[in-house]
Structure formats: C-alpha cells, structure tokens
Coordinates of C-alpha atoms in Angstrom, one line a residue:
M15 CA 0.0 0.0 0.0
R16 CA 1.0 3.6 -0.5
P17 CA 1.8 5.8 2.5
L18 CA -1.2 7.0 4.5
E19 CA -0.5 10.6 3.5
Y20 CA -1.3 9.6 -0.1
Y21 CA -4.9 8.8 1.0
D22 CA -5.2 12.1 2.9
I23 CA -4.9 10.2 6.2
S24 CA -2.9 11.5 9.1
I25 CA -1.1 9.2 11.5
K26 CA -2.2 11.6 14.3
T27 CA -5.8 12.5 13.3
G28 CA -6.8 9.7 11.0
F29 CA -9.5 10.6 8.5
L30 CA -9.9 14.0 10.2
P31 CA -7.9 16.7 8.5
S32 CA -4.4 17.1 9.7
T33 CA -5.2 20.8 10.2
T34 CA -8.5 22.1 11.7
P35 CA -11.2 23.0 9.1
L36 CA -11.4 26.6 7.9
R37 CA -13.9 28.8 9.8
K38 CA -14.3 31.1 6.8
L39 CA -13.3 31.3 3.1
P40 CA -10.5 33.8 2.8
D41 CA -11.4 35.1 -0.7
E42 CA -13.9 38.0 -0.5
Y43 CA -15.3 36.8 -3.8
F44 CA -17.2 34.1 -1.7
A45 CA -18.6 36.7 0.8
P46 CA -22.2 36.0 -0.4
W47 CA -21.8 32.4 0.8
E48 CA -20.2 33.4 4.1
D49 CA -22.8 36.2 4.6
M50 CA -25.5 33.5 4.2
M51 CA -23.9 31.5 7.0
D52 CA -23.6 34.5 9.3
D53 CA -27.4 34.7 9.3
Y54 CA -28.1 31.1 8.5
N55 CA -30.1 29.9 11.5
G56 CA -32.0 33.2 11.7
L57 CA -33.0 33.1 8.1
L58 CA -34.2 29.6 8.4
L59 CA -36.2 30.4 11.5
A60 CA -37.8 33.5 9.9
G61 CA -38.6 31.7 6.7
K62 CA -36.5 33.9 4.6
L63 CA -33.7 31.6 3.6
R64 CA -35.1 30.7 0.2
E65 CA -35.7 34.4 -0.5
K66 CA -32.1 35.2 0.2
V67 CA -30.9 32.3 -1.9
H68 CA -32.8 33.6 -4.9
K69 CA -30.9 36.9 -4.5
M70 CA -27.6 35.2 -4.2
P71 CA -25.3 35.3 -7.3
L72 CA -24.0 32.2 -9.1
L73 CA -20.3 32.0 -8.0
D74 CA -17.5 30.3 -9.9
Y75 CA -16.4 27.6 -7.5
K76 CA -13.2 27.1 -9.5
R77 CA -11.8 30.2 -7.8
L78 CA -11.4 28.1 -4.7
N79 CA -7.7 27.2 -4.3
T80 CA -6.9 24.7 -1.6
I81 CA -8.5 21.5 -0.5
Q82 CA -9.4 23.2 2.8
E83 CA -11.3 25.9 0.9
Y84 CA -13.2 23.2 -1.1
R85 CA -14.2 21.5 2.1
R86 CA -15.4 24.7 3.7
A87 CA -17.4 25.5 0.6
F88 CA -18.9 22.0 0.5
L89 CA -20.0 22.3 4.1
I90 CA -21.7 25.7 3.4
L91 CA -23.6 24.4 0.4
C92 CA -24.7 21.3 2.3
M93 CA -26.2 23.5 5.0
V94 CA -27.8 26.0 2.7
S95 CA -29.0 23.5 0.1
H96 CA -30.7 21.0 2.5
S97 CA -32.3 23.9 4.3
Y98 CA -33.6 25.3 1.0
V99 CA -35.1 21.9 0.1
W100 CA -36.7 21.0 3.4
G101 CA -37.4 24.4 4.7
K102 CA -39.0 25.3 8.1
H103 CA -42.8 25.3 8.1
E104 CA -42.6 25.4 4.2
P105 CA -43.5 22.8 1.5
T106 CA -40.6 20.7 0.3
S107 CA -38.9 22.2 -2.8
E108 CA -38.4 19.8 -5.7
T109 CA -35.9 22.0 -7.3
L110 CA -32.5 23.3 -6.2
P111 CA -31.7 26.6 -7.9
S112 CA -28.6 26.8 -10.2
N113 CA -26.7 29.2 -7.9
L114 CA -26.6 26.3 -5.4
A115 CA -26.7 23.3 -7.6
I116 CA -24.0 24.1 -10.1
P117 CA -21.2 25.0 -7.6
W118 CA -22.2 22.3 -5.2
T119 CA -22.0 19.6 -7.9
G120 CA -18.7 20.9 -9.1
I121 CA -17.2 21.0 -5.6
A122 CA -18.5 17.5 -4.9
E123 CA -16.9 16.2 -8.0
H124 CA -13.6 17.8 -7.0
L125 CA -13.7 16.1 -3.6
G126 CA -15.0 12.8 -5.1
L127 CA -18.3 13.0 -3.3
C128 CA -22.0 13.3 -4.2
P129 CA -23.7 16.7 -3.9
V130 CA -25.6 15.9 -0.7
V131 CA -25.0 16.1 3.0
C132 CA -22.7 13.3 4.2
H133 CA -20.6 12.2 7.1
A134 CA -17.5 14.0 5.8
A135 CA -19.3 17.3 5.7
V136 CA -20.9 17.4 9.1
V137 CA -18.3 15.4 11.0
L138 CA -14.9 15.5 9.5
W139 CA -15.0 19.2 8.3
N140 CA -17.4 20.8 10.7
Y141 CA -15.5 21.3 14.0
R142 CA -13.1 23.8 15.6
L143 CA -10.9 23.5 18.6
L144 CA -11.6 25.7 21.6
D145 CA -7.9 25.5 22.5
R146 CA -6.0 25.3 19.2
E147 CA -3.1 23.5 20.9
G148 CA -5.4 21.1 22.7
P149 CA -6.6 17.6 21.9
I150 CA -9.4 16.6 19.5
D151 CA -11.7 15.4 22.2
L152 CA -15.1 16.3 23.6
S153 CA -13.6 18.7 26.2
N154 CA -12.1 20.8 23.4
L155 CA -14.5 20.7 20.5
A156 CA -17.2 23.0 19.1
A157 CA -19.3 22.7 15.9
L158 CA -18.9 25.2 13.0
S159 CA -22.5 24.9 11.7
T160 CA -25.8 23.2 12.6
Y161 CA -29.2 23.2 10.9
S162 CA -31.1 23.8 14.1
G163 CA -28.8 26.0 16.0
S164 CA -29.1 23.6 18.9
L165 CA -26.5 22.3 21.3
D166 CA -28.1 18.8 20.8
E167 CA -27.2 18.9 17.1
A168 CA -23.7 20.1 17.8
W169 CA -23.2 17.3 20.4
F170 CA -24.4 14.7 17.9
Y171 CA -21.8 15.7 15.3
L172 CA -19.0 16.2 17.9
I173 CA -19.5 12.8 19.4
T174 CA -18.7 11.3 16.0
T175 CA -15.8 13.7 15.5
A176 CA -14.4 12.5 18.8
I177 CA -14.9 8.9 17.7
E178 CA -12.9 9.6 14.5
S179 CA -10.2 11.1 16.6
S180 CA -10.1 8.2 19.1
G181 CA -10.0 5.7 16.3
A182 CA -7.2 7.5 14.4
P183 CA -4.4 5.2 15.8
C184 CA -6.1 2.2 14.2
L185 CA -5.2 3.2 10.7
S186 CA -1.5 3.3 11.1
Q187 CA -1.6 0.2 13.2
I188 CA -3.5 -1.7 10.5
T189 CA -0.8 -0.9 8.0
Y190 CA 1.9 -1.8 10.5
A191 CA 0.1 -5.1 11.2
I192 CA 0.0 -6.0 7.5
E193 CA 3.7 -5.4 7.2
N194 CA 4.5 -7.3 10.4
I195 CA 2.6 -10.3 9.1
R196 CA 4.7 -10.2 5.9
T197 CA 7.9 -10.1 7.9
E198 CA 6.7 -12.5 10.5
N199 CA 7.2 -10.0 13.3
L200 CA 4.8 -11.5 15.8
D201 CA 5.8 -9.2 18.7
G202 CA 5.0 -6.2 16.5
L203 CA 1.7 -7.7 15.4
L204 CA 0.6 -8.4 19.0
S205 CA 1.5 -4.7 19.8
N206 CA -0.5 -3.5 16.8
F207 CA -3.6 -5.4 18.0
K208 CA -3.3 -4.1 21.6
V209 CA -3.2 -0.5 20.3
I210 CA -6.2 -1.1 18.1
E211 CA -8.1 -2.7 20.9
S212 CA -7.4 0.3 23.2
A213 CA -8.5 2.8 20.4
L214 CA -11.7 0.9 19.9
G215 CA -12.3 1.0 23.7
N216 CA -11.9 4.8 23.5
M217 CA -14.4 4.9 20.6
N218 CA -16.9 3.0 22.7
D219 CA -16.4 5.4 25.6
D220 CA -17.1 8.4 23.2
L221 CA -20.2 6.8 21.8
K222 CA -21.7 6.1 25.2
R223 CA -21.6 9.9 25.9
M224 CA -24.2 10.6 23.2
Y225 CA -27.0 10.6 25.8
E226 CA -25.4 13.4 27.9
K227 CA -26.3 16.4 25.7
C228 CA -28.3 15.1 22.7
D229 CA -32.0 14.7 23.5
P230 CA -33.7 11.8 21.5
Y231 CA -36.8 13.8 20.7
V232 CA -34.8 16.9 19.6
F233 CA -32.6 14.7 17.4
Y234 CA -35.4 12.8 15.7
W235 CA -37.9 15.6 15.1
K236 CA -35.8 18.7 14.9
I237 CA -32.3 17.6 13.6
R238 CA -32.7 14.4 11.7
P239 CA -35.1 15.7 8.9
Y240 CA -32.4 18.0 7.6
L241 CA -29.9 15.1 7.2
A242 CA -32.3 13.4 4.8
G243 CA -31.3 13.1 1.2
W244 CA -33.7 12.7 -1.8
E245 CA -33.6 9.0 -2.2
N246 CA -36.7 7.1 -0.9
M247 CA -38.4 10.4 -0.3
A248 CA -41.7 9.9 -2.2
E249 CA -43.9 10.7 0.7
A250 CA -42.0 13.9 1.3
G251 CA -42.8 15.1 -2.2
L252 CA -39.6 13.9 -3.9
P253 CA -40.5 10.5 -5.6
L254 CA -38.0 11.1 -8.4
G255 CA -35.4 12.9 -6.3
L256 CA -34.3 16.5 -6.6
I257 CA -33.9 18.6 -9.7
Y258 CA -30.4 20.1 -9.8
E259 CA -31.1 23.1 -11.9
G260 CA -28.5 23.7 -14.7
V261 CA -26.5 20.6 -13.8
E262 CA -27.5 18.2 -16.6
T263 CA -24.6 19.3 -18.9
L264 CA -22.1 18.6 -16.2
W265 CA -22.7 14.8 -16.6
S266 CA -20.8 14.8 -19.9
A267 CA -17.6 14.1 -18.0
Q268 CA -19.0 10.9 -16.6
T269 CA -20.2 9.0 -19.6
D270 CA -20.7 9.6 -23.3
E271 CA -24.4 8.9 -22.8
Y272 CA -24.9 12.3 -21.2
A273 CA -22.5 14.1 -23.5
D274 CA -25.1 14.9 -26.1
M275 CA -28.5 15.9 -24.9
S276 CA -29.8 17.0 -28.3
H277 CA -31.4 13.6 -29.1
L278 CA -33.7 13.9 -26.0
D279 CA -37.1 15.4 -26.1
E280 CA -38.5 17.8 -23.6
A281 CA -39.8 15.1 -21.3
E282 CA -36.5 13.2 -21.3
R283 CA -34.5 16.3 -20.7
L284 CA -36.7 17.1 -17.7
L285 CA -36.3 13.6 -16.3
S286 CA -32.5 13.7 -16.8
Q287 CA -32.3 16.7 -14.4
Y288 CA -33.4 14.6 -11.3
R289 CA -30.9 13.1 -9.0
R290 CA -31.5 10.7 -6.1
Y291 CA -28.9 10.6 -3.3
A292 CA -29.0 9.1 0.2
G293 CA -28.7 11.4 3.2
G294 CA -26.0 11.4 5.8
S295 CA -25.4 8.1 7.5
A296 CA -22.9 6.5 9.9
A297 CA -22.3 3.9 7.2
Q298 CA -20.3 6.6 5.4
S299 CA -17.6 6.6 8.0
S300 CA -14.4 5.4 6.4
L301 CA -13.0 4.5 9.8
I302 CA -15.6 1.7 10.6
A303 CA -15.3 0.5 7.0
A304 CA -11.5 0.3 7.3
L305 CA -11.8 -1.8 10.5
D306 CA -14.2 -4.2 8.8
V307 CA -11.9 -4.6 5.8
A308 CA -8.8 -5.0 7.9
F309 CA -10.2 -7.6 10.2
G310 CA -12.1 -9.4 7.4
V311 CA -15.6 -8.8 8.7
E312 CA -17.9 -10.1 6.0
H313 CA -21.1 -8.2 5.4
H314 CA -23.8 -9.8 3.2
R315 CA -27.0 -8.4 1.9
T316 CA -29.5 -7.8 4.6
G317 CA -31.5 -10.9 5.3
E318 CA -29.0 -13.1 3.5
K319 CA -27.4 -16.1 5.2
P320 CA -25.0 -17.1 2.5
S321 CA -25.0 -20.8 3.5
F322 CA -28.6 -21.4 2.6
I323 CA -30.4 -18.4 1.0
K324 CA -30.1 -17.8 -2.7
P325 CA -29.9 -14.2 -4.0
S326 CA -33.0 -14.8 -6.0
D327 CA -34.9 -15.4 -2.8
L328 CA -34.0 -12.1 -1.3
P329 CA -36.5 -9.2 -1.1
T330 CA -36.0 -6.4 -3.7
D331 CA -35.5 -3.5 -1.4
R332 CA -32.9 -0.8 -0.9
Y333 CA -30.4 -3.2 0.7
T334 CA -30.4 -5.7 -2.2
K335 CA -31.2 -3.4 -5.2
L336 CA -30.5 0.3 -4.9
P337 CA -32.4 2.8 -7.1
A338 CA -30.5 4.4 -9.8
T339 CA -29.1 7.9 -9.1
N340 CA -30.8 9.3 -12.2
P341 CA -34.5 8.1 -12.4
A342 CA -34.2 8.2 -16.2
D343 CA -32.2 5.0 -15.8
D344 CA -35.2 3.2 -14.2
I345 CA -36.9 3.3 -17.6
K346 CA -34.0 1.5 -19.1
Q347 CA -34.1 -1.1 -16.2
G348 CA -30.6 0.0 -15.2
T349 CA -29.3 0.0 -11.6
Q350 CA -25.8 1.2 -12.3
T351 CA -25.1 4.9 -12.8
P352 CA -22.0 6.9 -13.8
L353 CA -21.3 7.6 -10.1
T354 CA -22.0 4.1 -8.8
P355 CA -18.7 2.5 -7.6
P356 CA -17.6 -0.8 -9.1
Q357 CA -18.1 -4.1 -7.3
Y358 CA -15.5 -4.6 -4.6
K359 CA -13.4 -7.7 -4.6
R360 CA -13.3 -8.8 -1.0
V361 CA -15.6 -9.0 2.0
N362 CA -18.2 -6.3 1.4
K363 CA -21.2 -7.9 -0.3
N364 CA -23.8 -5.6 1.3
T365 CA -25.4 -3.4 -1.4
F366 CA -26.0 -0.5 1.0
L367 CA -22.5 -0.4 2.4
R368 CA -21.0 -0.6 -1.0
A369 CA -23.1 2.3 -2.2
M370 CA -22.1 4.4 0.8
R371 CA -18.6 4.5 -0.4
K372 CA -19.4 7.0 -3.1
Y373 CA -20.4 9.4 -0.2
M374 CA -16.8 9.2 1.2
P375 CA -14.0 11.5 0.0
R376 CA -12.2 10.0 -3.0
P377 CA -8.8 9.5 -1.3
H378 CA -10.6 7.6 1.6
R379 CA -12.5 5.5 -0.8
E380 CA -9.2 4.6 -2.6
F381 CA -7.7 3.7 0.8
L382 CA -10.5 1.1 1.4
E383 CA -10.1 -0.3 -2.1
D384 CA -6.3 -0.7 -1.7
L385 CA -6.8 -2.1 1.8
E386 CA -9.1 -4.8 0.4
E387 CA -6.3 -5.9 -1.8
A388 CA -3.5 -5.7 0.8
S389 CA -5.1 -6.9 4.0
N390 CA -3.6 -10.2 5.1
I391 CA -4.8 -10.2 8.8
R392 CA -7.8 -12.5 8.5
P393 CA -6.0 -15.2 6.4
F394 CA -3.1 -15.1 8.9
I395 CA -5.4 -15.6 11.9
L396 CA -7.2 -18.4 10.1
S397 CA -3.8 -20.1 9.6
L398 CA -3.2 -19.8 13.3
Q399 CA -6.6 -21.4 14.0
E400 CA -5.5 -24.4 11.9
K401 CA -2.3 -24.7 13.9
H402 CA -4.5 -24.6 17.1
K403 CA -6.6 -27.4 15.8
N404 CA -3.5 -29.4 15.0
G405 CA -2.1 -28.7 18.5
N406 CA 1.1 -27.0 17.4
I407 CA 0.3 -23.4 18.1
S408 CA 2.8 -21.5 20.3
E409 CA 1.8 -19.3 23.3
Q410 CA 2.7 -16.2 21.4
E411 CA 0.5 -17.2 18.4
L412 CA -2.3 -18.0 20.8
S413 CA -1.9 -14.5 22.3
I414 CA -2.2 -13.0 18.8
V415 CA -5.4 -14.9 18.1
N416 CA -6.9 -13.8 21.4
A417 CA -5.8 -10.2 20.7
Y418 CA -7.5 -10.4 17.3
N419 CA -10.7 -11.6 19.0
D420 CA -10.5 -8.8 21.6
C421 CA -10.4 -6.2 18.7
L422 CA -13.5 -7.8 17.1
H423 CA -15.2 -7.9 20.5
Q424 CA -14.7 -4.2 20.9
L425 CA -16.0 -3.6 17.4
K426 CA -19.0 -5.7 18.2
L427 CA -19.6 -3.7 21.4
F428 CA -19.5 -0.5 19.3
R429 CA -22.2 -1.9 17.1
D430 CA -24.2 -3.1 20.2
K431 CA -24.1 0.5 21.5
H432 CA -25.1 1.8 18.1
V433 CA -28.1 -0.5 17.9
Q434 CA -29.2 0.8 21.4
I435 CA -28.8 4.4 20.4
V436 CA -30.8 3.9 17.2
T437 CA -33.5 2.2 19.2
L438 CA -33.7 5.1 21.6
Y439 CA -33.2 7.9 19.2
I440 CA -35.1 6.6 16.1
V441 CA -37.2 3.6 16.7
N442 CA -38.8 4.7 20.0
Q443 CA -39.3 8.3 18.7
A444 CA -41.0 7.0 15.5
R445 CA -43.4 4.9 17.6
K446 CA -44.3 7.8 19.9
G447 CA -44.7 10.4 17.3
P448 CA -44.2 14.2 17.6
N449 CA -45.4 16.3 20.5
I450 CA -47.1 18.6 18.0
P451 CA -49.1 17.3 15.1
H452 CA -46.9 18.6 12.3
G453 CA -43.6 17.7 13.9
G454 CA -42.2 21.2 13.2
F455 CA -42.6 21.1 9.4
A456 CA -45.0 22.3 6.8
I457 CA -48.7 21.5 7.4
E458 CA -50.6 20.2 4.3
K459 CA -54.0 21.7 4.7
K460 CA -57.2 20.0 3.5
E461 CA -59.4 21.9 1.1
D462 CA -62.6 20.6 2.5
N463 CA -64.2 21.5 5.8
A464 CA -63.8 18.1 7.4
P465 CA -62.7 18.2 11.0
V466 CA -59.1 17.5 11.7
I467 CA -58.3 15.3 14.7
P468 CA -54.8 15.7 16.1
S469 CA -52.8 12.5 16.0
T470 CA -49.2 11.3 15.8
H471 CA -49.9 8.4 13.4
S472 CA -51.3 8.8 9.9
E473 CA -52.5 6.3 7.3
T474 CA -52.7 6.7 3.6
S475 CA -55.7 5.8 1.5
E476 CA -55.8 4.3 -2.0
V477 CA -54.0 6.3 -4.7
T478 CA -55.5 6.4 -8.2
P479 CA -53.2 6.3 -11.3
D480 CA -54.4 9.8 -12.4
S481 CA -51.8 12.1 -10.9
S482 CA -54.1 15.1 -11.0
S483 CA -56.1 13.4 -8.3
I484 CA -53.0 11.9 -6.5
E485 CA -53.0 13.1 -2.9
T486 CA -52.3 11.7 0.4
K487 CA -55.6 11.3 2.2
I488 CA -54.9 11.4 5.9
N489 CA -57.6 9.8 8.1
K490 CA -56.4 12.0 11.0
T491 CA -54.0 14.9 10.9
V492 CA -52.7 15.9 7.5
H493 CA -49.1 17.0 7.9
N494 CA -45.6 16.7 6.4
D495 CA -43.0 15.8 9.0
L496 CA -40.6 14.6 6.3
Y497 CA -40.9 11.0 7.4
P498 CA -44.1 9.1 7.8
Q499 CA -41.5 7.1 9.8
T500 CA -43.1 3.6 9.7
K501 CA -42.9 3.1 5.9
L502 CA -40.0 2.7 3.6
G503 CA -41.9 3.7 0.5
T504 CA -45.5 5.0 0.6
S505 CA -47.9 6.8 -1.7
P506 CA -46.0 9.8 -3.1
N507 CA -47.0 13.3 -2.0
I508 CA -47.1 14.8 -5.5
R509 CA -48.3 18.4 -5.7
K510 CA -50.6 19.1 -8.7
D511 CA -49.0 20.9 -11.6
S512 CA -45.5 20.4 -10.1
K513 CA -42.6 19.2 -12.3
T514 CA -42.9 15.8 -10.7
D515 CA -46.6 15.7 -11.6
K516 CA -45.6 16.6 -15.2
V517 CA -43.0 13.9 -15.4
Y518 CA -45.5 11.3 -14.0
Q519 CA -47.9 12.2 -16.8
M520 CA -45.2 11.7 -19.4
F521 CA -43.7 8.5 -17.9
P522 CA -46.5 6.5 -16.1
Q523 CA -44.2 3.5 -16.3
L524 CA -42.2 5.0 -13.5
G525 CA -45.0 3.8 -11.2
L526 CA -45.1 6.9 -9.0
A527 CA -48.5 6.1 -7.7
R528 CA -47.5 2.8 -6.1
K529 CA -47.6 2.3 -2.4
I530 CA -46.9 -0.4 0.2
D531 CA -49.0 -1.8 2.9
A532 CA -49.7 0.8 5.5
D533 CA -49.0 -1.7 8.2
A534 CA -45.4 -2.2 7.1
K535 CA -43.1 -2.0 10.2
V536 CA -40.2 -0.2 8.7
V537 CA -38.1 2.5 10.5
R538 CA -35.4 4.3 8.5
G539 CA -32.0 5.7 9.4
T540 CA -30.7 9.0 8.1
G541 CA -29.5 7.2 5.0
G542 CA -33.2 6.4 4.1
T543 CA -33.0 2.7 4.9
N544 CA -34.9 0.1 7.0
V545 CA -32.3 0.5 9.7
M546 CA -32.8 -2.1 12.4
P547 CA -32.4 -5.4 10.4
F548 CA -29.3 -3.9 8.8
L549 CA -27.6 -2.8 12.1
K550 CA -28.4 -6.0 13.9
Q551 CA -27.0 -8.1 11.0
S552 CA -23.9 -6.0 10.8
R553 CA -23.3 -6.5 14.6
D554 CA -23.9 -10.3 14.3
E555 CA -21.6 -10.5 11.3
T556 CA -18.9 -8.9 13.4
A557 CA -19.3 -11.3 16.3
D558 CA -19.3 -14.3 13.8
M559 CA -15.7 -13.4 12.7
K560 CA -14.3 -14.3 16.1
I561 CA -12.0 -17.3 16.1
N562 CA -13.4 -20.0 18.3
L563 CA -10.7 -21.6 20.4
G564 CA -13.1 -23.3 22.7
V565 CA -13.0 -20.7 25.5
P566 CA -15.9 -18.7 26.9
E567 CA -16.6 -15.3 25.3
K568 CA -16.2 -12.0 27.0
S569 CA -19.3 -10.2 28.2
N570 CA -19.8 -6.5 27.7
S571 CA -17.9 -5.9 30.9
G572 CA -15.0 -8.1 29.8
N573 CA -15.7 -11.1 32.1
A574 CA -16.0 -14.6 30.8
T575 CA -19.6 -15.8 30.4
T576 CA -21.8 -18.0 28.3
D577 CA -24.7 -15.6 28.2
V578 CA -24.2 -11.9 27.5
S579 CA -27.8 -11.0 27.2
P580 CA -28.9 -8.6 30.0
T581 CA -31.8 -9.6 32.3
L582 CA -34.2 -6.7 32.8
T583 CA -36.6 -6.2 35.7
N584 CA -40.1 -4.9 34.9
E585 CA -39.1 -1.5 36.2
E586 CA -36.0 -1.4 34.0
K587 CA -38.0 -2.4 30.9
Q588 CA -40.2 0.7 31.4
S589 CA -37.3 3.0 30.6
W590 CA -35.0 2.4 27.7
S591 CA -32.8 5.3 28.7
K592 CA -32.1 3.8 32.1
W593 CA -31.3 0.4 30.6
I594 CA -29.0 1.9 28.0
L595 CA -27.2 4.1 30.5
R596 CA -26.8 1.2 32.9
R597 CA -25.0 -0.7 30.1

C-alpha cells in the first residue's frame, strides 16, 4: 500500500484533516456564501432563507484554491441546500436553484463526493478546537455549523468527530500489522492489536456519551429531517429525487451517454435533471469500513445467510437493489449509474454499504479499495486457527489470536451500542410520534371542511393512477413531517402541476402512484433505509468473525460468560434510557 498521506490520512488525526477546518473562506469573492452562513439559523427560523438564496449570485467555484477551501465551501452548500429543500414550516422544494446546484455539484466532483450532505461534511470538516493547541476530544470541540442552531445537534456531530479522533491510531496500526505479518514480526503484530483494541475502547467510551447532551426527541424531530437526502423520499414530495437546476450538462464528463442531450425530447431532458442521493449516514464513516476490511468482517446483503439463502430469494429493497441515481435509468431497467462505484473484490457484499462509499471523499475510498487488496490479517489468523486445531500453536501465536478476538469484541460492542442508540433515538421516537401534530414542518391543509383530529400516526388511502387526483388522504391529521417514519416507501406526495406531476404524466411506467402496505413496520435511518435489520445483522456478522478456540466469550464488561444478554426487571423495561445508561 501507499503511505497514509497519499490517501489524505494523518497518523495523528486519521480521517480527520491534519489541520483544523477553515472557519471562513479567505477570498472576498465568496462573501455571499459566508454572509449567508452568518445569518443562516435566523434566516431559516424567519422563513427567509429561500428568499435570500434567490438573490444570491452564481459564483464560480473554480476560484477556490486549496483543499481546505473546497471542504469549507462544500459544508456551506450542504447546510444551505438542505435547508432550502426541506425548509421550516414550508413545503418541500423539488428544485435546487442553479446558484446552489452548479457550484455544489462541481465542488462535490472535485472532492470525489455526491452533492448531498454526508458524514465527511458534518463530522470531518465541521469542527473547531476551543484551544488550538489542545486535543481533538469532547472537552475541546465545538461545531462550526448546525441546521437547528441547537446544542443537541452540535453534540451529535461532535461525538462522531471524537470517535474519529479516538480511532485514528487504528489506521497506522493496521498498515503496520500488514507489514508485520509479511515479515513474521509476531511481537510487533501483537502490539498492533493491543493499540487497536485500546483505540476501539476509547471509541466506545465516546459513543456512550451521546446521551449526555443530545435529547432523543430533539434529534429525531428537529435535527434528523435536515440530514435526509432525496432517495426514498416519495412521501416527502420527492418521488423522483431532486432537480439540480442547470447541472445536466455537467454529466458529460462521466459517460458519453450524457455528453449529447440533443437527441432527448423535452420530457426526457426534464427527467434527466433529477438526482437521487441518500442522506447522511454513519455507514459513510471510512473508519468503521476500514476496520471491517482490515479484520475481514464479511457483510452480506440484509437478510441473506450465505449458506442457505439464494440471492433470487431475497426481497427487492434498498439493501439488495439500490435505485439508480438518475430516475431516467429506471426506464432502461438500469441499476448502475455513472457515479456508482464498481463491485468490490473482497468481503463487502452488502449493497447499501458498497453504495455508501461514493459518499466518502475520494482518497478515503481509494484507501479502502487498496486495503481490500492488501489486508492479510484474517488469512493469517485463520492459519493460526488451523495450527491450534493441529495442536502445534505457540503461546505467542495463541496470544495473537486472542488479541484479534479482543479487537473484534470491541468492534461488536461498538455496534451493540449503536443499535441501542438507534433504538432510543429513532425507533422509539418514531413509535411515539411528535409532541405537536406537524412535527415542526409544513402542514398540508385540507381543502374541504372536514374536521381535523390531532394524531401522531397517519394512514394513507388508496391512490389512483391519475396524478391530477393523487393526494395523500390522511384519516387523522394531515401533515408533512418529512418522514411518515413507519414506511420505507409510501404513496408519493405529488403536488398538482408540479414538475414531478408533469413527469409522471409523461412517464407513467415509473410507477409513482404505487404504495406499500400501511401496516409495514419499517423505520429508517438517516440514509433512508430500513435500519434495524441492517444494524443487527452488521453486529452479528462482526461477532461471527471471532476465532473459536473453545474458550468462553467475554461479556460486555469483559468477564468470561456463556450468556451476554442482559436480564431486565419490569421496572427497567419501562425505561429504555435507564437500561442503556446502565450498560
């Protein structure tokens, strides 16, 4: 492998920048963007952000000079663009104006990203140090930007920034371990595993602190909606995704198919402007992906048990068949798009996890690809397992296998904690519903005089194929809280005479009127996916990679046990937060 610096990875800070992110673009030419950020939360609260965006000039992003400036600009446009689309007590916008869409797309291409909010934007490039000479930890971090202006949102980002900092030593140790295996330096390899285990323990300690200053209700109903992308967002008014105004010509660099638009009619040109991208997701962390690759953790498609389930038997959902980035490709029955990464050669067979790599900065993605080719840790450990079966393993080699298992155990505990956090912050909140009927977002008012009964759970009625009459008929309160929350795909909320309505009339084969059973029990993560089966399977797959030497496994506290499941009293079962904090 190449040196870590080639992949924009620091031995000290890992995937975090080696220098703290810029707090402001130095060139006065970009003052309109920085002025927007100066008043950002106030404009959103006052409902004037879109108005100011419309007055903002189209700036030439190519005047950005350094990688630090590109990152700062990308963060700004993530904040402004997502707020423009989702609004505050405003209907969702199906179009992103060209003065945001064109520079955002160009900057994203320069960074090797998709033009949508992602882990890199809000975690890697969105912090400052209170003491510039101090450590990158929670005692010395502040967020540069938040959608809500709340401390809860800042804490949510900073927890993950601290995790990236705590896990930074893992990256250099992984490369050292690969080399030590090649040179048969077992002492060095054991030391590598010990450092990685310690770093993973620190990552777990950081993650446990999420509860301290991020309220689950605030996160779910006030923060999380802005982290949504435009994939799987039919019920929020974006069944085809988002129109990036003026961007269709920029696709000429990706494939010859988009180089010449002259052969397309008006309808096809309109359809070609739509883009579907997932929102921000923890699956976009290159750190966790690197640990999986290094330790050989195999991830399969959600629901798949490779020993007995055939791919043809799997459900066709977002985990097994991702929608195309451009909805025009749906008509061609295509699932690969110019920005879809190639199939990876090693352990990652999960469609969603593979797709999340295109939301990672290009150098980090290249690191994972090269690591997949170079990693020899798992094969070496399996060879030691064979020696153990044959009874000729040395004490030192046995210590190495145990150290490998200890690292996997810490990674499994990290995923345990993540499942618990998602349960408290997403699943439970979705079940309870918002404290106010509209969840803080735009209310869709009925035209008739039927009484409206406040409720936190809505059901959709049948949808007719005629888009002029397509509307979401709510039996109780009619509102748009961005997520109906219990459905992965529902009847689309298509506004009459909108561009999406026009496209549906032209391309009925897109099936925009389809819906799923209203009783479907699906809760999505910020990436727009059915989150719990995916997270639980990822955790179990991590545990399955441990090498069985016939000794009891460690419990969450590190003690040997044959049953690590917690026993809850009736009182403890009544409070998820008490149970999680106890753990």
